[in-house]
JSON list of C-alpha atoms in Angstrom, two decimals:
[
{"chain": "X", "resi": 1, "resn": "MET", "atom": "CA", "xyz": [-0.06, 0.31, 0.08]},
{"chain": "X", "resi": 2, "resn": "PRO", "atom": "CA", "xyz": [1.10, 3.10, -0.65]},
{"chain": "X", "resi": 3, "resn": "GLN", "atom": "CA", "xyz": [1.71, 6.11, 1.13]},
{"chain": "X", "resi": 4, "resn": "SER", "atom": "CA", "xyz": [1.91, 9.38, 0.98]},
{"chain": "X", "resi": 5, "resn": "THR", "atom": "CA", "xyz": [3.42, 11.99, 2.55]},
{"chain": "X", "resi": 6, "resn": "LEU", "atom": "CA", "xyz": [3.65, 15.71, 2.46]},
{"chain": "X", "resi": 7, "resn": "SER", "atom": "CA", "xyz": [5.57, 17.46, 0.96]},
{"chain": "X", "resi": 8, "resn": "SER", "atom": "CA", "xyz": [8.42, 19.89, 2.21]},
{"chain": "X", "resi": 9, "resn": "THR", "atom": "CA", "xyz": [6.58, 22.25, -1.12]},
{"chain": "X", "resi": 10, "resn": "ALA", "atom": "CA", "xyz": [2.46, 21.51, -0.27]},
{"chain": "X", "resi": 11, "resn": "VAL", "atom": "CA", "xyz": [0.50, 24.65, 0.42]},
{"chain": "X", "resi": 12, "resn": "LEU", "atom": "CA", "xyz": [-1.80, 23.86, 3.86]},
{"chain": "X", "resi": 13, "resn": "PRO", "atom": "CA", "xyz": [-5.23, 25.35, 2.92]},
{"chain": "X", "resi": 14, "resn": "THR", "atom": "CA", "xyz": [-6.00, 28.64, 5.08]},
{"chain": "X", "resi": 15, "resn": "SER", "atom": "CA", "xyz": [-8.94, 30.20, 6.73]},
{"chain": "X", "resi": 16, "resn": "GLU", "atom": "CA", "xyz": [-8.79, 32.67, 3.64]},
{"chain": "X", "resi": 17, "resn": "THR", "atom": "CA", "xyz": [-10.04, 29.64, 1.24]},
{"chain": "X", "resi": 18, "resn": "VAL", "atom": "CA", "xyz": [-11.58, 27.35, 3.34]},
{"chain": "X", "resi": 19, "resn": "THR", "atom": "CA", "xyz": [-14.98, 30.09, 4.45]},
{"chain": "X", "resi": 20, "resn": "ALA", "atom": "CA", "xyz": [-14.77, 31.41, 0.25]},
{"chain": "X", "resi": 21, "resn": "ARG", "atom": "CA", "xyz": [-15.51, 27.84, -1.35]},
{"chain": "X", "resi": 22, "resn": "THR", "atom": "CA", "xyz": [-17.77, 26.98, 1.85]},
{"chain": "X", "resi": 23, "resn": "PRO", "atom": "CA", "xyz": [-21.39, 28.79, 1.42]},
{"chain": "X", "resi": 24, "resn": "GLY", "atom": "CA", "xyz": [-23.33, 30.27, 3.84]},
{"chain": "X", "resi": 25, "resn": "VAL", "atom": "CA", "xyz": [-25.24, 28.99, 6.10]},
{"chain": "X", "resi": 26, "resn": "SER", "atom": "CA", "xyz": [-29.12, 30.20, 5.88]},
{"chain": "X", "resi": 27, "resn": "PRO", "atom": "CA", "xyz": [-32.23, 28.81, 8.42]},
{"chain": "X", "resi": 28, "resn": "GLU", "atom": "CA", "xyz": [-34.35, 29.31, 5.85]},
{"chain": "X", "resi": 29, "resn": "GLY", "atom": "CA", "xyz": [-35.98, 26.57, 5.12]},
{"chain": "X", "resi": 30, "resn": "ILE", "atom": "CA", "xyz": [-35.54, 24.97, 8.97]},
{"chain": "X", "resi": 31, "resn": "GLY", "atom": "CA", "xyz": [-38.71, 24.87, 10.17]},
{"chain": "X", "resi": 32, "resn": "ASP", "atom": "CA", "xyz": [-38.66, 24.82, 14.14]},
{"chain": "X", "resi": 33, "resn": "VAL", "atom": "CA", "xyz": [-35.89, 27.92, 13.91]},
{"chain": "X", "resi": 34, "resn": "VAL", "atom": "CA", "xyz": [-37.89, 30.07, 11.15]},
{"chain": "X", "resi": 35, "resn": "ASP", "atom": "CA", "xyz": [-41.37, 29.60, 12.95]},
{"chain": "X", "resi": 36, "resn": "ALA", "atom": "CA", "xyz": [-39.39, 30.27, 16.22]},
{"chain": "X", "resi": 37, "resn": "GLY", "atom": "CA", "xyz": [-41.81, 33.50, 17.91]},
{"chain": "X", "resi": 38, "resn": "ARG", "atom": "CA", "xyz": [-44.07, 33.10, 15.68]},
{"chain": "X", "resi": 39, "resn": "ARG", "atom": "CA", "xyz": [-48.38, 32.48, 17.18]},
{"chain": "X", "resi": 40, "resn": "SER", "atom": "CA", "xyz": [-49.09, 28.95, 16.74]},
{"chain": "X", "resi": 41, "resn": "GLY", "atom": "CA", "xyz": [-52.61, 28.19, 14.86]},
{"chain": "X", "resi": 42, "resn": "TYR", "atom": "CA", "xyz": [-52.74, 24.94, 16.74]},
{"chain": "X", "resi": 43, "resn": "ALA", "atom": "CA", "xyz": [-54.45, 25.04, 20.72]},
{"chain": "X", "resi": 44, "resn": "HIS", "atom": "CA", "xyz": [-52.46, 22.48, 22.04]},
{"chain": "X", "resi": 45, "resn": "LEU", "atom": "CA", "xyz": [-49.08, 23.57, 21.61]},
{"chain": "X", "resi": 46, "resn": "GLY", "atom": "CA", "xyz": [-50.02, 27.46, 23.59]},
{"chain": "X", "resi": 47, "resn": "GLU", "atom": "CA", "xyz": [-47.93, 28.81, 25.52]},
{"chain": "X", "resi": 48, "resn": "ARG", "atom": "CA", "xyz": [-48.75, 28.46, 29.15]},
{"chain": "X", "resi": 49, "resn": "ARG", "atom": "CA", "xyz": [-46.22, 30.33, 32.22]},
{"chain": "X", "resi": 50, "resn": "LEU", "atom": "CA", "xyz": [-46.13, 28.92, 35.19]},
{"chain": "X", "resi": 51, "resn": "PRO", "atom": "CA", "xyz": [-45.46, 30.99, 37.72]},
{"chain": "X", "resi": 52, "resn": "THR", "atom": "CA", "xyz": [-41.27, 30.07, 38.73]},
{"chain": "X", "resi": 53, "resn": "LEU", "atom": "CA", "xyz": [-40.30, 29.93, 42.34]},
{"chain": "X", "resi": 54, "resn": "GLY", "atom": "CA", "xyz": [-38.88, 32.76, 43.04]},
{"chain": "X", "resi": 55, "resn": "ARG", "atom": "CA", "xyz": [-42.08, 34.61, 42.24]},
{"chain": "X", "resi": 56, "resn": "LEU", "atom": "CA", "xyz": [-44.52, 31.71, 44.62]},
{"chain": "X", "resi": 57, "resn": "ALA", "atom": "CA", "xyz": [-41.99, 32.95, 46.97]},
{"chain": "X", "resi": 58, "resn": "ALA", "atom": "CA", "xyz": [-42.09, 36.62, 46.50]},
{"chain": "X", "resi": 59, "resn": "ALA", "atom": "CA", "xyz": [-45.60, 35.94, 46.79]},
{"chain": "X", "resi": 60, "resn": "ALA", "atom": "CA", "xyz": [-45.41, 34.01, 50.64]},
{"chain": "X", "resi": 61, "resn": "ARG", "atom": "CA", "xyz": [-42.89, 36.81, 51.63]},
{"chain": "X", "resi": 62, "resn": "GLY", "atom": "CA", "xyz": [-44.60, 39.62, 50.82]},
{"chain": "X", "resi": 63, "resn": "ALA", "atom": "CA", "xyz": [-48.13, 37.47, 52.56]},
{"chain": "X", "resi": 64, "resn": "ALA", "atom": "CA", "xyz": [-46.62, 36.87, 55.60]},
{"chain": "X", "resi": 65, "resn": "ALA", "atom": "CA", "xyz": [-45.36, 40.22, 55.51]},
{"chain": "X", "resi": 66, "resn": "LEU", "atom": "CA", "xyz": [-49.03, 41.45, 55.55]},
{"chain": "X", "resi": 67, "resn": "VAL", "atom": "CA", "xyz": [-50.84, 38.97, 57.81]},
{"chain": "X", "resi": 68, "resn": "GLY", "atom": "CA", "xyz": [-50.19, 39.74, 60.58]},
{"chain": "X", "resi": 69, "resn": "PRO", "atom": "CA", "xyz": [-52.51, 39.21, 64.97]},
{"chain": "X", "resi": 70, "resn": "THR", "atom": "CA", "xyz": [-54.90, 41.19, 63.33]},
{"chain": "X", "resi": 71, "resn": "LEU", "atom": "CA", "xyz": [-55.36, 39.69, 60.06]},
{"chain": "X", "resi": 72, "resn": "TRP", "atom": "CA", "xyz": [-55.52, 36.35, 61.71]},
{"chain": "X", "resi": 73, "resn": "PRO", "atom": "CA", "xyz": [-57.52, 33.59, 60.07]},
{"chain": "X", "resi": 74, "resn": "ALA", "atom": "CA", "xyz": [-60.47, 33.08, 63.38]},
{"chain": "X", "resi": 75, "resn": "ARG", "atom": "CA", "xyz": [-60.70, 29.13, 62.35]},
{"chain": "X", "resi": 76, "resn": "ARG", "atom": "CA", "xyz": [-58.32, 26.91, 63.46]},
{"chain": "X", "resi": 77, "resn": "GLY", "atom": "CA", "xyz": [-56.94, 23.71, 61.78]},
{"chain": "X", "resi": 78, "resn": "HIS", "atom": "CA", "xyz": [-58.09, 24.61, 58.79]},
{"chain": "X", "resi": 79, "resn": "TRP", "atom": "CA", "xyz": [-56.56, 25.84, 55.94]},
{"chain": "X", "resi": 80, "resn": "GLN", "atom": "CA", "xyz": [-58.80, 29.28, 54.76]},
{"chain": "X", "resi": 81, "resn": "PRO", "atom": "CA", "xyz": [-58.30, 31.90, 52.23]},
{"chain": "X", "resi": 82, "resn": "ALA", "atom": "CA", "xyz": [-55.36, 35.04, 53.24]},
{"chain": "X", "resi": 83, "resn": "PRO", "atom": "CA", "xyz": [-56.72, 37.98, 54.47]},
{"chain": "X", "resi": 84, "resn": "ARG", "atom": "CA", "xyz": [-58.19, 40.20, 50.76]},
{"chain": "X", "resi": 85, "resn": "ALA", "atom": "CA", "xyz": [-54.40, 42.71, 51.18]},
{"chain": "X", "resi": 86, "resn": "ALA", "atom": "CA", "xyz": [-52.11, 39.54, 50.48]},
{"chain": "X", "resi": 87, "resn": "ARG", "atom": "CA", "xyz": [-54.03, 37.74, 47.95]},
{"chain": "X", "resi": 88, "resn": "ARG", "atom": "CA", "xyz": [-54.10, 40.55, 46.64]},
{"chain": "X", "resi": 89, "resn": "HIS", "atom": "CA", "xyz": [-50.02, 41.63, 46.93]},
{"chain": "X", "resi": 90, "resn": "ALA", "atom": "CA", "xyz": [-49.72, 37.70, 44.69]},
{"chain": "X", "resi": 91, "resn": "GLY", "atom": "CA", "xyz": [-51.54, 38.22, 41.34]},
{"chain": "X", "resi": 92, "resn": "GLY", "atom": "CA", "xyz": [-52.02, 36.21, 38.81]},
{"chain": "X", "resi": 93, "resn": "ARG", "atom": "CA", "xyz": [-53.23, 33.59, 39.30]},
{"chain": "X", "resi": 94, "resn": "LEU", "atom": "CA", "xyz": [-51.66, 32.65, 42.84]},
{"chain": "X", "resi": 95, "resn": "ARG", "atom": "CA", "xyz": [-53.92, 30.97, 44.72]},
{"chain": "X", "resi": 96, "resn": "VAL", "atom": "CA", "xyz": [-52.79, 32.28, 48.99]},
{"chain": "X", "resi": 97, "resn": "THR", "atom": "CA", "xyz": [-54.12, 30.87, 52.14]},
{"chain": "X", "resi": 98, "resn": "ALA", "atom": "CA", "xyz": [-53.32, 30.72, 55.63]},
{"chain": "X", "resi": 99, "resn": "VAL", "atom": "CA", "xyz": [-53.56, 28.22, 58.48]},
{"chain": "X", "resi": 100, "resn": "VAL", "atom": "CA", "xyz": [-53.55, 28.75, 62.20]},
{"chain": "X", "resi": 101, "resn": "LEU", "atom": "CA", "xyz": [-52.44, 26.22, 64.07]},
{"chain": "X", "resi": 102, "resn": "GLU", "atom": "CA", "xyz": [-52.65, 26.28, 68.21]},
{"chain": "X", "resi": 103, "resn": "PRO", "atom": "CA", "xyz": [-49.79, 24.06, 70.32]},
{"chain": "X", "resi": 104, "resn": "ASN", "atom": "CA", "xyz": [-50.40, 20.31, 69.07]},
{"chain": "X", "resi": 105, "resn": "ASP", "atom": "CA", "xyz": [-52.34, 20.82, 66.41]},
{"chain": "X", "resi": 106, "resn": "LEU", "atom": "CA", "xyz": [-52.40, 19.32, 63.25]},
{"chain": "X", "resi": 107, "resn": "VAL", "atom": "CA", "xyz": [-53.32, 19.66, 59.48]},
{"chain": "X", "resi": 108, "resn": "SER", "atom": "CA", "xyz": [-53.42, 17.73, 56.32]},
{"chain": "X", "resi": 109, "resn": "GLY", "atom": "CA", "xyz": [-51.37, 19.05, 53.18]},
{"chain": "X", "resi": 110, "resn": "SER", "atom": "CA", "xyz": [-52.59, 20.63, 50.11]},
{"chain": "X", "resi": 111, "resn": "ALA", "atom": "CA", "xyz": [-55.61, 17.40, 48.54]},
{"chain": "X", "resi": 112, "resn": "PRO", "atom": "CA", "xyz": [-54.32, 16.31, 45.91]},
{"chain": "X", "resi": 113, "resn": "ARG", "atom": "CA", "xyz": [-55.99, 18.48, 41.99]},
{"chain": "X", "resi": 114, "resn": "SER", "atom": "CA", "xyz": [-55.60, 16.19, 38.73]},
{"chain": "X", "resi": 115, "resn": "ALA", "atom": "CA", "xyz": [-56.23, 19.04, 36.60]},
{"chain": "X", "resi": 116, "resn": "ARG", "atom": "CA", "xyz": [-53.32, 20.75, 39.43]},
{"chain": "X", "resi": 117, "resn": "ALA", "atom": "CA", "xyz": [-50.77, 17.51, 37.44]},
{"chain": "X", "resi": 118, "resn": "ARG", "atom": "CA", "xyz": [-48.02, 19.84, 37.62]},
{"chain": "X", "resi": 119, "resn": "GLY", "atom": "CA", "xyz": [-48.64, 22.79, 40.49]},
{"chain": "X", "resi": 120, "resn": "MET", "atom": "CA", "xyz": [-45.92, 24.37, 43.10]},
{"chain": "X", "resi": 121, "resn": "GLU", "atom": "CA", "xyz": [-46.08, 24.60, 46.39]},
{"chain": "X", "resi": 122, "resn": "VAL", "atom": "CA", "xyz": [-44.91, 27.02, 49.34]},
{"chain": "X", "resi": 123, "resn": "LEU", "atom": "CA", "xyz": [-44.77, 27.87, 52.81]},
{"chain": "X", "resi": 124, "resn": "TYR", "atom": "CA", "xyz": [-43.70, 29.35, 54.91]},
{"chain": "X", "resi": 125, "resn": "LEU", "atom": "CA", "xyz": [-44.49, 30.32, 59.31]},
{"chain": "X", "resi": 126, "resn": "VAL", "atom": "CA", "xyz": [-44.86, 33.78, 59.40]},
{"chain": "X", "resi": 127, "resn": "SER", "atom": "CA", "xyz": [-44.78, 33.11, 63.77]},
{"chain": "X", "resi": 128, "resn": "GLY", "atom": "CA", "xyz": [-44.95, 30.12, 66.06]},
{"chain": "X", "resi": 129, "resn": "ARG", "atom": "CA", "xyz": [-42.68, 26.48, 65.16]},
{"chain": "X", "resi": 130, "resn": "ALA", "atom": "CA", "xyz": [-44.23, 23.88, 62.73]},
{"chain": "X", "resi": 131, "resn": "HIS", "atom": "CA", "xyz": [-42.94, 20.45, 60.78]},
{"chain": "X", "resi": 132, "resn": "LEU", "atom": "CA", "xyz": [-43.89, 19.56, 57.97]},
{"chain": "X", "resi": 133, "resn": "ILE", "atom": "CA", "xyz": [-44.34, 15.23, 58.50]},
{"chain": "X", "resi": 134, "resn": "THR", "atom": "CA", "xyz": [-44.20, 13.40, 55.11]},
{"chain": "X", "resi": 135, "resn": "SER", "atom": "CA", "xyz": [-46.26, 10.30, 55.07]},
{"chain": "X", "resi": 136, "resn": "ALA", "atom": "CA", "xyz": [-46.87, 6.94, 53.80]},
{"chain": "X", "resi": 137, "resn": "PRO", "atom": "CA", "xyz": [-49.45, 5.54, 52.57]},
{"chain": "X", "resi": 138, "resn": "ASP", "atom": "CA", "xyz": [-49.42, 3.27, 55.00]},
{"chain": "X", "resi": 139, "resn": "GLY", "atom": "CA", "xyz": [-49.43, 6.02, 57.65]},
{"chain": "X", "resi": 140, "resn": "GLN", "atom": "CA", "xyz": [-45.49, 5.30, 58.41]},
{"chain": "X", "resi": 141, "resn": "VAL", "atom": "CA", "xyz": [-43.46, 9.17, 59.09]},
{"chain": "X", "resi": 142, "resn": "ARG", "atom": "CA", "xyz": [-41.16, 9.38, 55.59]},
{"chain": "X", "resi": 143, "resn": "SER", "atom": "CA", "xyz": [-39.66, 12.77, 56.49]},
{"chain": "X", "resi": 144, "resn": "ALA", "atom": "CA", "xyz": [-39.93, 15.29, 59.24]},
{"chain": "X", "resi": 145, "resn": "SER", "atom": "CA", "xyz": [-38.56, 18.57, 58.32]},
{"chain": "X", "resi": 146, "resn": "GLU", "atom": "CA", "xyz": [-38.71, 22.01, 60.91]},
{"chain": "X", "resi": 147, "resn": "LEU", "atom": "CA", "xyz": [-39.99, 25.15, 58.43]},
{"chain": "X", "resi": 148, "resn": "ALA", "atom": "CA", "xyz": [-37.01, 27.90, 59.36]},
{"chain": "X", "resi": 149, "resn": "ALA", "atom": "CA", "xyz": [-38.76, 31.12, 59.81]},
{"chain": "X", "resi": 150, "resn": "ASP", "atom": "CA", "xyz": [-37.77, 33.39, 57.22]},
{"chain": "X", "resi": 151, "resn": "ARG", "atom": "CA", "xyz": [-36.63, 30.21, 55.02]},
{"chain": "X", "resi": 152, "resn": "VAL", "atom": "CA", "xyz": [-40.02, 29.54, 52.34]},
{"chain": "X", "resi": 153, "resn": "ARG", "atom": "CA", "xyz": [-40.15, 25.73, 51.73]},
{"chain": "X", "resi": 154, "resn": "VAL", "atom": "CA", "xyz": [-41.59, 24.23, 48.41]},
{"chain": "X", "resi": 155, "resn": "VAL", "atom": "CA", "xyz": [-43.73, 21.58, 48.48]},
{"chain": "X", "resi": 156, "resn": "GLY", "atom": "CA", "xyz": [-43.34, 18.53, 45.99]},
{"chain": "X", "resi": 157, "resn": "ALA", "atom": "CA", "xyz": [-45.41, 15.77, 45.61]},
{"chain": "X", "resi": 158, "resn": "ALA", "atom": "CA", "xyz": [-47.28, 13.80, 47.81]},
{"chain": "X", "resi": 159, "resn": "GLY", "atom": "CA", "xyz": [-49.15, 11.58, 46.29]},
{"chain": "X", "resi": 160, "resn": "GLY", "atom": "CA", "xyz": [-50.37, 8.12, 47.26]},
{"chain": "X", "resi": 161, "resn": "SER", "atom": "CA", "xyz": [-53.97, 7.73, 48.74]},
{"chain": "X", "resi": 162, "resn": "GLY", "atom": "CA", "xyz": [-55.54, 7.75, 52.07]},
{"chain": "X", "resi": 163, "resn": "ARG", "atom": "CA", "xyz": [-53.76, 9.48, 55.06]},
{"chain": "X", "resi": 164, "resn": "SER", "atom": "CA", "xyz": [-50.60, 9.33, 52.95]},
{"chain": "X", "resi": 165, "resn": "GLY", "atom": "CA", "xyz": [-48.85, 13.29, 52.47]},
{"chain": "X", "resi": 166, "resn": "HIS", "atom": "CA", "xyz": [-47.93, 16.09, 53.69]},
{"chain": "X", "resi": 167, "resn": "PHE", "atom": "CA", "xyz": [-48.75, 17.42, 56.86]},
{"chain": "X", "resi": 168, "resn": "LEU", "atom": "CA", "xyz": [-48.77, 20.59, 59.50]},
{"chain": "X", "resi": 169, "resn": "VAL", "atom": "CA", "xyz": [-47.35, 19.65, 62.93]},
{"chain": "X", "resi": 170, "resn": "ASN", "atom": "CA", "xyz": [-47.54, 22.55, 65.08]},
{"chain": "X", "resi": 171, "resn": "THR", "atom": "CA", "xyz": [-44.45, 21.64, 67.55]},
{"chain": "X", "resi": 172, "resn": "GLY", "atom": "CA", "xyz": [-44.32, 25.18, 69.54]},
{"chain": "X", "resi": 173, "resn": "ASP", "atom": "CA", "xyz": [-45.38, 26.56, 72.55]},
{"chain": "X", "resi": 174, "resn": "GLU", "atom": "CA", "xyz": [-47.46, 29.18, 71.27]},
{"chain": "X", "resi": 175, "resn": "VAL", "atom": "CA", "xyz": [-49.59, 29.99, 68.34]},
{"chain": "X", "resi": 176, "resn": "ALA", "atom": "CA", "xyz": [-48.24, 28.79, 64.50]},
{"chain": "X", "resi": 177, "resn": "VAL", "atom": "CA", "xyz": [-49.79, 30.60, 61.18]},
{"chain": "X", "resi": 178, "resn": "VAL", "atom": "CA", "xyz": [-48.31, 29.48, 58.27]},
{"chain": "X", "resi": 179, "resn": "VAL", "atom": "CA", "xyz": [-49.25, 31.24, 54.71]},
{"chain": "X", "resi": 180, "resn": "ARG", "atom": "CA", "xyz": [-48.98, 28.62, 51.92]},
{"chain": "X", "resi": 181, "resn": "VAL", "atom": "CA", "xyz": [-48.68, 30.01, 48.44]},
{"chain": "X", "resi": 182, "resn": "THR", "atom": "CA", "xyz": [-50.23, 27.90, 45.52]},
{"chain": "X", "resi": 183, "resn": "ALA", "atom": "CA", "xyz": [-49.83, 27.24, 40.74]}
]
């Protein structure tokens, strides 16, 4: 088999000669690139804007600042809509609820909604001390984590049926108030 060798007189192509021979690249003919940013005629391809976790966290902090002791929900141990000022602060399609828990009281987390398969949820501790408990469908505790003051807790999906899911427990000696923002 003959081997070719590079002679000392051979000329290697330079960048000018390479670019001069290659045709210009154009996005024409590539449908996804050309149609990017245009509206589609198909409803199922429409843009659905979901709020970001940062927006949920900001809404929770803002609602917690507006939910003072005079605006705490009167009914204890049940999730209920937050005061109107806190709900207006969140804006958009965010749902703001609050719960007041007596010491050693417990409330179930959000119920699974088939319409909100990709829904997000955050919790913010306004006052007191509380723990978020996650349980398995058989009732065993999977995890227990304390809600820290001035920190937003992102809550994952709690699948299963029966009494499985998330529970919020007041573990302190005073009343605990928690704000929940869902999208």
